[in-house]
Structures are given as C-alpha cells and as structure tokens.
Amino acid sequence: MDILYAQIQADLRSNDALRQTGALLQALQQSAAGRDISILAKSAVEEIVASPASAVCKKLAFDLIRSSRLTADLWDTVLSGIRSDLHFPDPDVTAAAISILAALPSHALSKLITDSNAEISGCFDSQSDNLRFSITETLGSILARDDMVTLCENNVNLLDKVSNWWVRIGGNMLDKSDAVSKVAFESVGRLFQEFDSKRMSRLAGDKLVDSENSLAIRSNWVSSMVDFVWKRRNALISRSLVLPVETFRTTVFPLVFSVKAVASGSVEVIRKLSKAGTGSGVNGSVVDSNAERLVGVSDVVTHLAPFLVSSLDPALIFEVGINMLYLADVPGGKPEWASQSIIAILTLWDRQEFSSARESIVRAVVTNLHLLDLHMQVSLFKKLLLMVRNLRAESDRMHALACICRTALCVDLFAKESVRRGQKPLAGTDIASLFEDARIRDDLNSARSKSLFREELVASLVESCFQLSLPLPEQKSSGMESRVIGALAYGTGYGALNWTEPALEVVEVCRPCVKWDCDGRTYAVDCYLKLLVRLCHIYDTRGGVKTIKDGASQDQILNETRLQNLQRELVKDLREVNTPRIHARLIWAIAEHINLEGLDPLLADDPDDPLNIIISNIHKVLFNVDSPANTSSRLQDVQAVLLSSQRLGSRHLRAGQLLSKELEEFRTNGLADSVNKHQCRLILQRIKYVQNHPDSRWTGVSEARGDYPFSHHKLTVQFYEAAAAQDRKLEGLVHRAILELWRPDPSELTILLTKGIDSPLLKLQPTAHTLTGSSDPCYVEAYHLADSGHGRITLHLKVLNLTELELDRVDIRVGLSGGLYFMDGSTQAVRQLRNLVSQDPVLSSVTLGVSHFERCALWVQVLYYPFYGRGAINDGDYAEEDQQIMKQKRSSRPELGEPVILRCQPYKIPLTELLLPHKISPVEFFRLWPSLPAVVEYTGTYIYEGSGFKATAAQQYGSSPFLGGLKSLSSKPFHKVCSHIIRTVAGFQLCYAAKTWYGGFLGMMIFGASEMSRNVDLGDETTTMICKFVVRASDASITKEIEADLQGWLDDLADGGVEYMPEDEVKEAAAERLRISLERIALFKAAQPPPKTPKSDDEEEEEKEDDENKNENENDGVKKEPKEDGKKTKGTLSKLTAEEVEHMALQTAVLQEWHVLCKERSSTVN
C-alpha cells in the first residue's frame, strides 16, 4: 500500500495532467474502499488546488477533499487556491473552484464570500454555460441555509450582496442554457422549501435560533422571488415548456408556490414579516386585483393539466398532481382541478407504478378529499378504505383513517342539511352506506378476526364523533381546512346536538364490535361503549321515547326509537360477547340507561325478555371462575356488576326482586370475599328499603351522568401485559392523528402574524457565558444550541482582541470531557482565526455529538501568536545560484513564533439539555412511578419574598409567591404532570416527567414545606422553603450522574435559585427547632399561675397557650410530630389537645385566606 501511495504522490507532483488525473482517480478509489487517504489529500491540496492545473484535475481534487478530513492549515491552503482560481482565465477551472464552496466549513465560508464577492458576482455574467451553471447551483444550495442567514444578520454589506445574488439566480430561470435554467428553478424551489421546512439546514448540521431579523431576511428573499415569478410567470411557463421533458419536473414547484402565495394572500404575510425586521420592506409591489390573481392561477393550471394525461413518467404525474391539488383550494379554485389530479394519482396506484410512494399517494388523496364534489367523494370512499388497509406504516394508516372518518361525517352532515333545505337527496351519503363495503362488513361482523385494522377504524370513527361534539376550531384564514370546517358548520349549524345524528349511525354501524375477541385488547370497544353511553344520556333513553305532546320533534322521536332498538339488539348480543372484561362493561352500559318501564309485563317469564337476559348475564359474571386472570379482571367486573345491580334493583320492582335472589345466592357462595359479602348486604338493604318506600327511591339510585368509568389502562405494575401495551400504543396513534387533523397547530406564519414579536418561535439568543478573566488579552464568550433530533450540540464562540495590536493568527482549541465526541473522530477541534483587528469581534462555532446521558464540559484554549511572520530564513551564507535554496525560500512560510497560551474556564453543558419533555397523563405517571428502579433523594432550600399571610396565600389565583425559587423550571425540558398546592401553609407537591435523548425515562417529584424564622427584636422576618426532591429513573446510570453533583443538578434545574442541603444539616435543623419549642413549653409551664385564679385570667392564659401551640405547629410542621407523641395529652392550662389546636389554627387560616381573596375579587370586579 505504501508503494501505491508513493506512486500516487509522485504522479500528483508531476506536471503531466494525464498522470495527475489517473492518480486522483486512484486516490478516490482508495477513499471509496474506506482507507485513510489524508496523506494523499494533503498532496492533492498542495500540488493541484494551490497550483495551476487543468479543470478536470481541479474537479477531481475537490471531490477528494470532500471525501477526506483536512487540518485547519490545509483548509487555509484550499481557500487561497480558490481565491486564485476565481481569477483564472479558463472558466471551467473557475467553475470547479466555485463548486467546492458548498463543502467549505461555515466559519471559513463567510470570509471568502465577503472578500471575493466581486469575482462571484462576475461569474453570473460569464459567457461560459458551465460557469453560470456552477455558480447558480452552488449559491442556490448555500444561500438558502441557516448559517448564511446568520452571517447576513451580522453583516449588512453581505446581506445586500446575497439579496442581489438571489435576483440573479431568479433571472437565470430564463437563461438560454437548459442546464442553467433547470438548476435556477431548483435553487428557487429550494429557497421556498427552506422557508417552510429547513430540511437542508438540518442536513448541513446548522442550528439557527430564529430571531426577528433572521426571519425578516429570509422573508425578504422569499417575497422578492415570489414577486419575480408572479410578474414573469408567462415567460417562465414558456421557458419551462422548451426544457427537455425529463427536467420539466423541477419547474413545477417554484411556479405553483409563487402563484399560490399571491392568489391566497400569503405573500402579504411574508412581506409584513420582512418589513417588520428590515424597516424598509422588500418592494412595495402593487396588489393585483382578484380577477388577475384568478387568471394567473388558471393559466398555471392550464399549463400543467396536459401533463397529467399525456406524460408517461410516474414521478412527473405525481409532482404535477400534488401541485395542482395545492392550487385547487385557492379562493375561486374549481373542484375539477382537484378531481383531475386525484384521478391521475389513483391511476398510478392502479397501474402499480410508483409503488415506492404508496404512502404519499394515499396521504395526498385523503388530505385533499374535501376539495372534491360530493358525488366523487362518495364514489371514492370504498376504494380509499381498501387502499388505507394496505398501508404498512401505522402513522400513515392512522392519518388516512382520521381523514376518511372526518370526510364520512362531513358527507353525512352536508347531505342531510341539503335535504333539510329542500334539495334532492343523494344516494349513498349516510354513514352506513359509506362503510357497507363487503370486506369491511365481514371484518366488523367476524368475532375472531385477527385484523387490527377494524379496531383502528372503530376507534377513529368514535373519536371523530367526540371531536365533532366539541366546538369547531375557529378558522382565521382561508386554507385547506376552511372547506371542511365550513361543511361541518353547515351541517351542525342549526342545533348543538346535530352531531348526534351521524354519531347514532356510527354506533349502529359498529355494533358488532362488542362481540369481538381481540386477544385481551379493549381500547376500540371501550371507545364504542363510551359513545353509546353519551348518546343514551343525551337522548335520556331511561325515560323512553318522547312524544310530540312532550315537545319532541319528528327527528328526535326517530332517533330515540333507533337508540331504543339498538339497546335491545345489544341486550341480545350479551350472550355472544367473547371478552370477559367487556361482558361486565356492556352490562353496566345497558343496565344504566335501558328503559325498564317500557318493558311488557306479560313477557316477565319469557327468557328473551331484556331484563331476564341482563340478570342471567349478571349471574354469569358473578359466578364466573373459568376465565384466566389475564383476560378478565374479576375484582373490577364484580364491582361493576354489583353497582349495576344496586341501581337496576332500585329503579324497578321486578328487577329488585330478581336481583335480591341473585345477590343472596352470591353472598352465601364461597366465591364472594368478605368485602363482596358486606357490599351485597348493603345493596340488599337498599333494594328492600326502596321496595317498602317506593317514593324514596333516591337512596339506591342516582341519575345517569353519561360517563363511562372504565378504561383499558391497567393500574398494576407487577405484571407486563402485551394486550394493555398494544392498547396504549393504539390509543396514542389514534389520538395523535385525530388531534393533528381536527385541532392542527397553527402554522409558523399564522403564529408570527397574530403574536408578532411575542411569538414562541422567535427565541431569544441563549445567554452567553464569559470564559476569560477581566485582564486577559483576548475576551472569549460562548453559548450553545442543542439539537436533540440528531444528538448534537453546537458551541458558538465570540472572540475579541483586547490588545492594541492586530493579531495575525489566533488558534482556538476545544477539548472535551464526558459523553461528547467530535464528528470526525478527532480528540480536539482547532479553529484558526486570521487578522484579528483590535476590538473587532470574530465568531466561530464547533459542532459535537453526544453519545450518552452524562455530565459534559468543553475546555477552550486560546493560542495567539504576537510574533507571527516576523522570522525569516537567513540566506547570507548561500550562493544565489543554488536552485535548492531558491525553492526553499519560495516555499518557506512565515514562522509562527512563540504562542501565548490562554486557558479559559470550562464551559459546562447542563444535564437538563440532554432531556426532552415527556407528555404523560397523571394516571400513567403514577402507574409507572413505583416501577422505576433507580432512586435518588435530596433536600434543597431557598428563601422567598413575602411574610405573614402574603407569604402563604397567593394574592392572585394563578401565581404563588412561595414557588419563586422554582420559577425557572417552567423553561426547562420537563413536562409538568400535575401539581398540588396547599396555600394556607405554603406547601406543595409538583410532579415532572422527562425522557433523555436516548430513551431513558426520568420522573421527578418535589415536596415543599415553608418555614418562617422570626427575630422579633430586630423586626426582620425571612421565609425559607425546604424542598424534598425525589428523582426516579429507568436506568441507574441516569441517577448516578445526578447524584455525582447534586448542587450542579439543582443549578441546572433552578438556575442557581435553590441551594443543596446535606441530610445531616436537615436533621440538625429539625432537632434545633424541636429543642427551641420544648424550651418554650418549659418556660410556659414554669410560669403557670396558681390554680385558684379568676376565670377571665384563665381564659387569657388559654388563649396564650392556644397561640403558642398554633405557632409551634406552624413552625415545626411534619418533622416535629413523631418525636412529640408523648406530649399530645391534655395540657394543664388548656382544655384543648394539640390536634384540636392545630385543626382550629388551620381552619382560621383557610377562612382568613378566603375572606381576603373574596375582598380582592369584589374590588377587582368593581
């Protein structure tokens, strides 16, 4: 290998272009094989990049540089080579030099662009197509990135140049060369995409904190490009038609984005944003009339439509179809535009072409269903259900199902409302017809099918009905969602309960789900029963079908009759239920709401009578011993059935008689434990009382509330259950998909316009930490940005030369400790900064990966060379003719001289940076809490402002002053699960949940108790909050890191607001407080008066003793209680025990707080 490398190096040093080309190709082969070619890259840089060479050699040398790692010195050589190549007479060599700009490190790029901007601008005017192509492609990929936006934000001159370059790139869309035109379209499309997604910036590893200026800069560029495309749209359409058909695809998105932005008015939004930051605005272009906008849109649609029919390239059909759908919902858009596109995209599905984009095809169709007319929506429905069923990815399937279910409700509501308004009914629009596909029907009716799809379908339908029952979200701007919300509002506009009509159909269609055997999973059936109970409660099925005399409308009578019939069908289905857990829940849902008065008394002995069926099934649940523990929860089932029995027996005489027999039999049976026996005795007494006093039924029966008290969540942590885990997973997927669709987060642009400068998207720059001392010659400050998605942290440094000299060279070395590593595997990073002018700040950054959850720090050293370039070779002893000496002189670099080394303070990365908030319900949190194996407990204290009553009771309802030390926790990456605050005694409990970047779970509980220490003589009063922190984690390594430096962890959490208190000090403080209180009691006892004193004095002493006890109880809190058990007998002076005194004191404090709050509320109202 050494021989091969030596041969390659020799060839690189030769002046023969052919040999150099061969050597570079060989070096690239070695690189592709994964071998270390850093020595070859060094030779390539010195012999080819830094010297004149052919364009092909330059291009290959730059490819070699991309595939290897260079030192900072070699990057300097590359930069000087690029600068000289920009002046090279051969445009191909310049094109090669321009192409490497995209691969330059961010810190080197800014200087080069600033220095060589005239040469770069000149490339746009070159006669060479190759050079124009290269400059358009390279700048198009660089200028859209975050790091360029940051550079422009800090440099106004650069901003003007970059804005001009965007204008030039836009002009190149009309270039005579097809290749240049294509790449210009691509570049503009990339700028538009970056405005929404920032995908390229993420790939390049940049992390931009969106400030108002950076957003304004990007908006400025986007709006100027949108204006350019809109004004020149006809020319651009003509130019795109002349391009080769395989490159036509790149021209579609920029045209469509710009036309849509103008037609929908979003360009106005973008202009406002750019004006907000720059003050001057982009260009006050005249707003076009609506007619002109519509003509512009229809021109683009006319231009694109033929490609849907005539093109043979599936990718082109898909691109055109997606973009036409994007245009179809502009104001004035036509349903035909959407239907043409959807038909073309579905044809791709049918032809099995473009199968790699199956998910994208379905997503495109279901997301735009609402743009089609009603007939087409109905005709597509069955096909869509089949397509969705075949999707592999769960999240795609859920999103598609949520769209389909929402569309079904829309279609049903819209059609019903149209009929009400006198239009002709449209066949197949009701929900039963939409889901009547044979395969779906078989799936729903089959008890033992293993398909998960049917559970997803039922859950999505039911959850969509619940969303429909909530108020519809307000629609601020006309967008894709406005038509859906319009259709729903049209259907539910007349009555708040109009949503119950499609919900009733959903309940009828999904009825067979109660018979399913789902291997223990119950989520879908629980959802179904929850909706059923809600509808029964709304229509009050207990009271039977209302009549017209009662004021019921025809629709209401029809709906109530359908619901009563459905209940009777469900009673019959009780015999066929296959899941024991569902058996008891279905009994509860029916028994709670069935109309017992409407039963025929003549059929009392008929085994098919609904009441007889319910009671026989109650018997079955009570005496069921066959079901294994993992399929039934006997404790819960028996409880549910006993509660149902009590309510059922209290409502109806015959039911009470039959149930009394069953309960007596169950009481005497060995299956009933002692709790069940007592419960049965109580229920029997209630039923008996109700039978004897029929007018006092309230003792045993309560109103139906419409809630469903069961859940698929298990509150046990001892056993892992696969079915429960699957249920939780399905619930998470369904909820996320439904909420994303029905309650979508507003877009960034909407937030920025409504909230403006207070928008959460405009983050403040992180606070910078100074790493150097006050008298150091260089000032260094740093801040970091974390990217949890890629597990990276970027350190941003600002270096300021405080000396009066110009420092020619400064090296910054960054070392690591903890779980950090550099992307290139090196042990330290070096940044070489040149020509630091006095008092002129220079920015630099380093990106690192984080391998695991561990406390990390970065160690920065600054080396600066005050004598750089002063030394020279002494050539007095050598003859001028000596060629070797001449060559050495020419190639000699300026000497570095002795560096001055400046060691900075370590930059510590807070442990909290490696956490992410984990949203979790309180139930799930407390279910998980006991099972977390690793625990660490510690105590912290802080002093808060406020004294006396104001220190405990918050003056406003929202904020509590005694939480002051923990206020910075709200900005940390923790999800606040729940909180419990006792204002009267200034105590609290807070629960937080988080996950590490690597999946470990971390739960934290904070218990706080306030203590007041008074010094009455001096008149001062401080209030101390003692907090007990309990942290539990899924892995011992997490708690080990926290335990290693508890004060550091508290600083990370509270930004220095809480001080760690060792356990010994906690115990000492408690003992001291106990001692003081005992001394006070002894003093009072010593000063006790003689027994025969007047009564009034006695009362005064009692009051004093009460006050003292109250103070002691307030001061000593919980910690005093265990040690004072012996002292809780009756005192000699007081007629009250300590517990009674404490209770009275607490009562007084609560009443006092209540009066103060009431006063404040009345004063604010007035």
Coordinates of N, CA and C in Angstrom, one line a residue, residues 738-917:
I738 N -55.9 12.1 15.2 CA -57.2 12.8 15.3 C -56.9 14.3 15.6
L739 N -56.0 14.5 16.6 CA -55.8 15.9 17.0 C -55.0 16.7 16.0
E740 N -54.1 16.0 15.3 CA -53.4 16.7 14.2 C -54.4 17.2 13.1
L741 N -55.4 16.4 12.9 CA -56.4 16.7 11.8 C -57.4 17.7 12.3
W742 N -58.0 17.5 13.5 CA -59.1 18.3 13.9 C -58.7 19.6 14.6
R743 N -57.6 19.5 15.3 CA -57.1 20.7 16.1 C -55.6 20.9 15.7
P744 N -55.4 21.2 14.4 CA -54.0 21.3 14.0 C -53.3 22.5 14.6
D745 N -52.0 22.4 14.9 CA -51.2 23.5 15.4 C -51.2 24.6 14.3
P746 N -51.4 25.9 14.6 CA -51.3 26.9 13.6 C -49.9 26.9 13.0
S747 N -49.9 27.4 11.7 CA -48.6 27.4 11.0 C -47.7 28.5 11.6
E748 N -46.4 28.4 11.3 CA -45.5 29.4 11.9 C -45.9 30.8 11.4
L749 N -46.3 30.9 10.2 CA -46.7 32.3 9.7 C -47.9 32.9 10.4
T750 N -48.9 32.0 10.7 CA -50.0 32.5 11.5 C -49.6 32.9 12.8
I751 N -48.8 32.1 13.5 CA -48.4 32.5 14.9 C -47.6 33.8 14.8
L752 N -46.7 33.9 13.9 CA -45.9 35.2 13.8 C -46.8 36.4 13.6
L753 N -47.8 36.2 12.7 CA -48.6 37.4 12.5 C -49.5 37.7 13.6
T754 N -50.1 36.7 14.3 CA -51.0 37.0 15.4 C -50.3 37.4 16.7
K755 N -49.2 36.7 17.0 CA -48.4 37.0 18.2 C -47.3 38.1 18.0
G756 N -46.9 38.2 16.7 CA -45.8 39.2 16.4 C -44.5 38.9 17.1
I757 N -44.0 39.9 17.8 CA -42.7 39.7 18.4 C -42.7 38.8 19.6
D758 N -43.9 38.6 20.2 CA -44.0 37.7 21.4 C -44.1 36.2 21.0
S759 N -44.0 35.9 19.7 CA -44.2 34.6 19.3 C -43.2 33.6 19.9
P760 N -43.7 32.4 20.3 CA -42.7 31.5 20.9 C -41.7 31.0 19.8
L761 N -42.0 31.2 18.5 CA -41.0 30.8 17.5 C -39.8 31.6 17.5
L762 N -39.9 32.9 17.9 CA -38.8 33.8 17.9 C -38.1 33.7 19.3
K763 N -37.1 32.8 19.3 CA -36.5 32.5 20.6 C -35.4 33.6 20.8
L764 N -35.2 33.9 22.1 CA -34.1 34.8 22.4 C -32.8 34.0 22.3
Q765 N -31.7 34.7 21.9 CA -30.4 34.0 21.9 C -30.1 33.5 23.3
P766 N -29.5 32.3 23.4 CA -29.2 31.9 24.8 C -28.2 32.8 25.4
T767 N -28.2 32.9 26.8 CA -27.3 33.8 27.4 C -25.9 33.3 27.3
A768 N -25.0 34.2 27.0 CA -23.6 33.8 26.7 C -22.8 33.8 28.0
H769 N -21.9 32.9 28.2 CA -21.0 32.8 29.4 C -19.6 33.3 29.0
T770 N -19.1 34.1 29.9 CA -17.7 34.6 29.6 C -16.7 33.6 30.2
L771 N -15.8 33.2 29.3 CA -14.8 32.1 29.7 C -13.5 32.7 30.1
T772 N -13.2 34.0 29.9 CA -11.9 34.5 30.2 C -12.0 35.5 31.4
G773 N -10.8 35.8 31.9 CA -10.7 36.8 33.0 C -10.8 38.2 32.6
S774 N -10.9 39.1 33.5 CA -11.1 40.5 33.2 C -9.8 41.1 32.6
S775 N -8.6 40.6 32.9 CA -7.4 41.2 32.4 C -6.8 40.4 31.3
D776 N -7.4 39.4 30.7 CA -6.9 38.6 29.7 C -6.8 39.4 28.4
P777 N -5.8 39.2 27.5 CA -5.6 39.9 26.3 C -6.7 39.6 25.3
C778 N -7.3 38.4 25.4 CA -8.4 38.1 24.5 C -9.7 37.8 25.3
Y779 N -10.8 38.3 24.9 CA -12.1 38.1 25.6 C -12.8 37.0 24.8
V780 N -13.3 36.0 25.5 CA -14.0 34.9 24.8 C -15.3 34.6 25.6
E781 N -16.4 34.6 24.8 CA -17.7 34.3 25.4 C -18.3 33.2 24.6
A782 N -19.2 32.4 25.2 CA -19.7 31.2 24.4 C -21.1 31.0 24.9
Y783 N -21.9 30.4 23.9 CA -23.3 29.9 24.2 C -23.4 28.6 23.4
H784 N -24.4 27.8 23.7 CA -24.5 26.5 23.0 C -26.0 26.4 22.5
L785 N -26.2 25.7 21.4 CA -27.5 25.3 21.0 C -27.6 23.8 20.9
A786 N -28.6 23.2 21.4 CA -28.8 21.7 21.4 C -29.7 21.3 20.3
D787 N -29.4 20.2 19.6 CA -30.3 19.6 18.6 C -30.5 18.2 19.0
S788 N -31.7 17.9 19.7 CA -31.9 16.6 20.2 C -32.2 15.6 19.1
G789 N -32.8 16.1 18.0 CA -33.1 15.1 16.9 C -31.9 14.4 16.4
H790 N -30.7 15.1 16.3 CA -29.5 14.5 15.8 C -28.5 14.2 16.9
G791 N -28.9 14.5 18.1 CA -27.9 14.2 19.2 C -26.7 15.1 19.2
R792 N -26.9 16.4 18.8 CA -25.7 17.2 18.6 C -25.8 18.5 19.5
I793 N -24.6 19.0 19.8 CA -24.6 20.3 20.5 C -23.6 21.2 19.7
T794 N -24.0 22.4 19.5 CA -23.1 23.4 18.8 C -22.7 24.5 19.8
L795 N -21.4 24.6 19.9 CA -20.8 25.7 20.8 C -20.5 26.9 19.9
H796 N -21.1 28.0 20.2 CA -20.8 29.3 19.4 C -19.9 30.2 20.2
L797 N -18.7 30.5 19.7 CA -17.7 31.3 20.4 C -17.7 32.7 19.8
K798 N -17.5 33.7 20.6 CA -17.2 35.1 20.1 C -15.8 35.5 20.7
V799 N -14.9 35.8 19.9 CA -13.5 36.1 20.3 C -13.3 37.6 20.0
L800 N -12.7 38.3 21.0 CA -12.5 39.8 20.9 C -11.0 40.0 21.2
N801 N -10.3 40.7 20.3 CA -8.9 41.0 20.6 C -8.9 42.3 21.4
L802 N -8.5 42.2 22.7 CA -8.5 43.4 23.6 C -7.1 44.1 23.5
T803 N -6.1 43.6 22.8 CA -4.9 44.3 22.7 C -4.9 45.4 21.7
E804 N -4.0 46.2 21.6 CA -4.0 47.3 20.6 C -3.3 46.8 19.3
L805 N -2.7 45.6 19.3 CA -2.0 45.1 18.1 C -3.1 44.4 17.3
E806 N -2.7 44.3 16.0 CA -3.5 43.4 15.1 C -2.9 42.0 15.2
L807 N -3.6 41.0 15.7 CA -3.1 39.7 15.8 C -3.3 39.0 14.5
D808 N -2.1 38.6 13.9 CA -2.2 37.9 12.5 C -2.8 36.5 12.6
R809 N -2.6 35.9 13.7 CA -3.1 34.5 13.8 C -3.5 34.2 15.3
V810 N -4.7 33.6 15.5 CA -5.1 33.1 16.8 C -5.7 31.7 16.6
D811 N -5.3 30.8 17.4 CA -5.8 29.4 17.3 C -6.7 29.2 18.5
I812 N -7.9 28.6 18.2 CA -8.8 28.2 19.4 C -8.8 26.7 19.4
R813 N -8.4 26.1 20.5 CA -8.5 24.7 20.6 C -9.6 24.3 21.6
V814 N -10.5 23.3 21.2 CA -11.6 22.9 22.1 C -11.4 21.5 22.4
G815 N -11.3 21.2 23.7 CA -11.2 19.8 24.2 C -12.5 19.3 24.8
L816 N -12.6 18.0 25.1 CA -13.9 17.5 25.6 C -13.7 16.7 26.9
S817 N -14.8 16.7 27.7 CA -14.9 15.7 28.8 C -16.3 15.2 28.9
G818 N -16.5 14.0 29.3 CA -17.9 13.5 29.4 C -18.3 12.7 28.1
G819 N -19.6 12.7 27.8 CA -20.1 11.9 26.7 C -20.0 12.6 25.4
L820 N -19.1 13.6 25.2 CA -19.1 14.3 23.9 C -18.1 13.7 23.0
Y821 N -18.3 13.9 21.7 CA -17.3 13.4 20.7 C -17.4 14.3 19.5
F822 N -16.3 14.5 18.7 CA -16.3 15.3 17.5 C -16.7 14.4 16.3
M823 N -17.4 15.0 15.4 CA -18.0 14.3 14.3 C -16.9 13.5 13.5
D824 N -15.7 14.1 13.4 CA -14.6 13.5 12.6 C -13.8 12.5 13.4
G825 N -14.2 12.3 14.7 CA -13.4 11.3 15.5 C -12.1 11.9 16.1
S826 N -11.8 13.1 15.9 CA -10.6 13.7 16.4 C -10.8 14.0 17.9
T827 N -9.6 14.1 18.6 CA -9.7 14.3 20.1 C -9.9 15.8 20.4
Q828 N -9.6 16.7 19.5 CA -9.8 18.1 19.8 C -10.1 18.9 18.5
A829 N -10.8 20.0 18.6 CA -11.1 20.8 17.4 C -10.2 22.0 17.5
V830 N -9.7 22.4 16.3 CA -8.9 23.7 16.2 C -9.5 24.6 15.2
R831 N -9.7 25.8 15.6 CA -10.2 26.9 14.7 C -9.1 27.9 14.6
Q832 N -8.6 28.1 13.3 CA -7.5 29.1 13.1 C -8.2 30.4 12.6
L833 N -8.0 31.5 13.4 CA -8.6 32.8 13.0 C -7.4 33.7 12.6
R834 N -7.6 34.4 11.5 CA -6.5 35.3 11.0 C -6.9 36.7 11.1
N835 N -5.9 37.6 11.3 CA -6.0 39.0 11.2 C -7.1 39.6 12.1
L836 N -6.9 39.4 13.4 CA -7.9 39.9 14.4 C -7.6 41.3 14.7
V837 N -8.4 42.2 14.2 CA -8.2 43.6 14.4 C -8.7 43.9 15.8
S838 N -8.0 44.9 16.5 CA -8.4 45.3 17.8 C -9.8 45.7 18.0
Q839 N -10.5 45.1 19.0 CA -11.9 45.4 19.4 C -12.9 45.0 18.3
D840 N -12.5 44.1 17.4 CA -13.5 43.6 16.4 C -13.8 42.2 16.6
P841 N -15.1 41.9 17.0 CA -15.5 40.5 17.4 C -15.4 39.6 16.2
V842 N -15.0 38.3 16.4 CA -14.9 37.3 15.4 C -15.7 36.1 15.9
L843 N -16.6 35.6 15.1 CA -17.5 34.5 15.5 C -16.9 33.1 15.0
S844 N -17.1 32.1 15.8 CA -16.6 30.8 15.4 C -17.5 29.7 16.1
S845 N -17.6 28.5 15.5 CA -18.5 27.5 16.1 C -17.9 26.1 16.0
V846 N -18.3 25.3 16.9 CA -17.9 23.9 16.9 C -19.1 23.0 17.1
T847 N -19.3 22.0 16.3 CA -20.4 21.0 16.5 C -19.9 19.7 17.0
L848 N -20.6 19.2 18.1 CA -20.2 17.9 18.7 C -21.4 17.0 18.8
G849 N -21.1 15.7 18.8 CA -22.1 14.7 19.1 C -22.1 14.4 20.6
V850 N -23.3 13.9 21.1 CA -23.3 13.4 22.5 C -23.7 12.0 22.4
S851 N -22.9 11.1 23.0 CA -23.0 9.7 22.9 C -24.0 9.1 23.9
H852 N -24.1 9.7 25.1 CA -25.0 9.1 26.2 C -25.2 10.2 27.2
F853 N -26.1 9.9 28.1 CA -26.5 10.8 29.2 C -25.4 10.9 30.2
E854 N -24.6 12.0 30.2 CA -23.5 12.2 31.1 C -23.2 13.6 31.3
R855 N -22.7 14.0 32.4 CA -22.3 15.4 32.6 C -21.1 15.7 31.7
C856 N -21.2 16.8 30.8 CA -20.2 17.1 29.8 C -19.7 18.5 30.0
A857 N -18.4 18.7 29.6 CA -17.9 20.0 29.6 C -17.0 20.2 28.4
L858 N -16.8 21.4 27.9 CA -15.9 21.8 26.8 C -14.8 22.7 27.4
W859 N -13.5 22.4 27.0 CA -12.4 23.1 27.6 C -11.8 23.9 26.5
V860 N -11.8 25.2 26.6 CA -11.3 26.0 25.5 C -9.9 26.6 25.9
Q861 N -9.0 26.5 24.9 CA -7.7 27.2 25.0 C -7.6 28.2 23.9
V862 N -7.0 29.4 24.1 CA -6.8 30.3 23.1 C -5.3 30.5 22.9
L863 N -4.7 30.2 21.7 CA -3.3 30.4 21.5 C -3.1 31.6 20.5
Y864 N -2.5 32.6 20.9 CA -2.3 33.7 19.9 C -0.8 34.0 19.8
Y865 N -0.4 34.4 18.5 CA 1.0 34.5 18.1 C 1.3 35.9 17.9
P866 N 1.9 36.6 18.9 CA 2.2 38.0 18.7 C 3.3 38.3 17.8
F867 N 4.2 37.2 17.6 CA 5.4 37.4 16.7 C 5.2 36.6 15.4
Y868 N 4.0 36.3 15.0 CA 3.7 35.6 13.8 C 4.3 36.3 12.6
G869 N 5.0 35.6 11.7 CA 5.5 36.2 10.5 C 6.7 37.1 10.6
R870 N 7.3 37.2 11.8 CA 8.5 38.1 12.0 C 9.8 37.4 11.6
G871 N 9.8 36.1 11.7 CA 11.1 35.4 11.4 C 11.3 35.2 10.0
A872 N 12.6 35.0 9.5 CA 12.8 34.7 8.0 C 14.1 33.9 8.0
I873 N 14.2 33.2 6.8 CA 15.4 32.3 6.7 C 16.7 33.2 6.4
N874 N 17.7 32.8 7.1 CA 19.0 33.6 7.0 C 19.7 33.1 5.7
D875 N 19.7 33.9 4.6 CA 20.3 33.4 3.4 C 21.6 34.0 3.0
G876 N 22.3 34.6 4.0 CA 23.6 35.2 3.7 C 24.7 34.3 3.3
D877 N 24.7 33.0 3.8 CA 25.8 32.1 3.6 C 25.7 31.3 2.3
Y878 N 24.6 31.5 1.6 CA 24.4 30.6 0.4 C 24.5 31.4 -0.8
A879 N 25.0 30.7 -1.9 CA 25.1 31.3 -3.2 C 23.7 31.5 -3.8
E880 N 23.5 32.6 -4.5 CA 22.2 32.9 -5.1 C 21.8 31.8 -6.1
E881 N 22.9 31.2 -6.8 CA 22.6 30.3 -7.9 C 22.0 29.0 -7.4
D882 N 22.2 28.6 -6.1 CA 21.7 27.3 -5.7 C 20.2 27.2 -5.8
Q883 N 19.8 26.3 -6.7 CA 18.4 26.2 -7.0 C 17.6 25.6 -5.8
Q884 N 18.2 24.7 -5.1 CA 17.5 24.1 -3.9 C 17.2 25.2 -2.9
I885 N 18.1 26.1 -2.7 CA 17.9 27.2 -1.7 C 16.8 28.1 -2.2
M886 N 16.8 28.4 -3.5 CA 15.8 29.3 -4.0 C 14.4 28.7 -3.9
K887 N 14.3 27.4 -4.1 CA 13.0 26.7 -4.0 C 12.5 26.8 -2.5
Q888 N 13.5 26.5 -1.6 CA 13.2 26.5 -0.2 C 12.7 27.9 0.2
K889 N 13.4 28.9 -0.3 CA 13.0 30.3 0.0 C 11.6 30.6 -0.4
R890 N 11.3 30.1 -1.7 CA 10.0 30.4 -2.3 C 8.9 29.8 -1.5
S891 N 9.2 28.5 -1.0 CA 8.1 27.7 -0.4 C 8.0 28.0 1.1
S892 N 9.0 28.7 1.7 CA 9.0 28.9 3.1 C 7.8 29.7 3.6
R893 N 7.2 29.3 4.7 CA 6.1 30.1 5.2 C 6.6 31.0 6.3
P894 N 5.8 32.0 6.7 CA 6.2 32.8 7.8 C 6.3 32.0 9.1
E895 N 7.3 32.2 9.9 CA 7.4 31.5 11.1 C 6.3 31.9 12.1
L896 N 5.9 30.9 12.9 CA 4.8 31.2 13.9 C 5.3 32.0 15.1
G897 N 6.5 31.8 15.5 CA 6.9 32.4 16.7 C 6.4 31.7 17.9
E898 N 6.7 32.2 19.1 CA 6.2 31.5 20.4 C 4.8 32.0 20.6
P899 N 3.9 31.0 20.8 CA 2.5 31.4 21.1 C 2.3 31.7 22.6
V900 N 1.3 32.6 22.9 CA 0.9 32.9 24.3 C -0.4 32.0 24.5
I901 N -0.3 31.2 25.5 CA -1.5 30.2 25.7 C -2.4 30.8 26.8
L902 N -3.6 30.8 26.5 CA -4.6 31.4 27.4 C -5.6 30.3 27.7
R903 N -5.6 29.8 29.0 CA -6.6 28.7 29.3 C -7.9 29.3 29.9
C904 N -9.0 28.9 29.3 CA -10.3 29.5 29.7 C -11.0 28.6 30.7
Q905 N -12.0 29.2 31.3 CA -12.8 28.4 32.2 C -13.6 27.3 31.4
P906 N -13.8 26.1 32.0 CA -14.5 25.1 31.3 C -16.0 25.5 31.0
Y907 N -16.5 25.2 29.8 CA -17.9 25.5 29.5 C -18.7 24.2 29.8
K908 N -19.6 24.3 30.9 CA -20.3 23.1 31.3 C -21.6 23.0 30.6
I909 N -21.9 21.9 30.0 CA -23.3 21.7 29.4 C -24.2 21.2 30.5
P910 N -25.3 21.9 30.7 CA -26.3 21.5 31.8 C -26.8 20.1 31.5
L911 N -27.0 19.3 32.5 CA -27.5 17.9 32.3 C -28.9 18.0 31.7
T912 N -29.7 19.1 32.1 CA -31.1 19.2 31.6 C -31.1 19.3 30.1
E913 N -30.0 19.8 29.5 CA -30.0 19.9 28.0 C -30.2 18.6 27.3
L914 N -29.8 17.5 28.0 CA -29.9 16.1 27.4 C -31.3 15.5 27.7
L915 N -32.2 16.3 28.1 CA -33.6 15.8 28.4 C -34.6 16.4 27.4
L916 N -35.7 15.7 27.3 CA -36.8 16.2 26.5 C -38.1 16.0 27.3
P917 N -39.0 17.0 27.2 CA -40.3 16.8 28.0 C -41.1 15.6 27.5

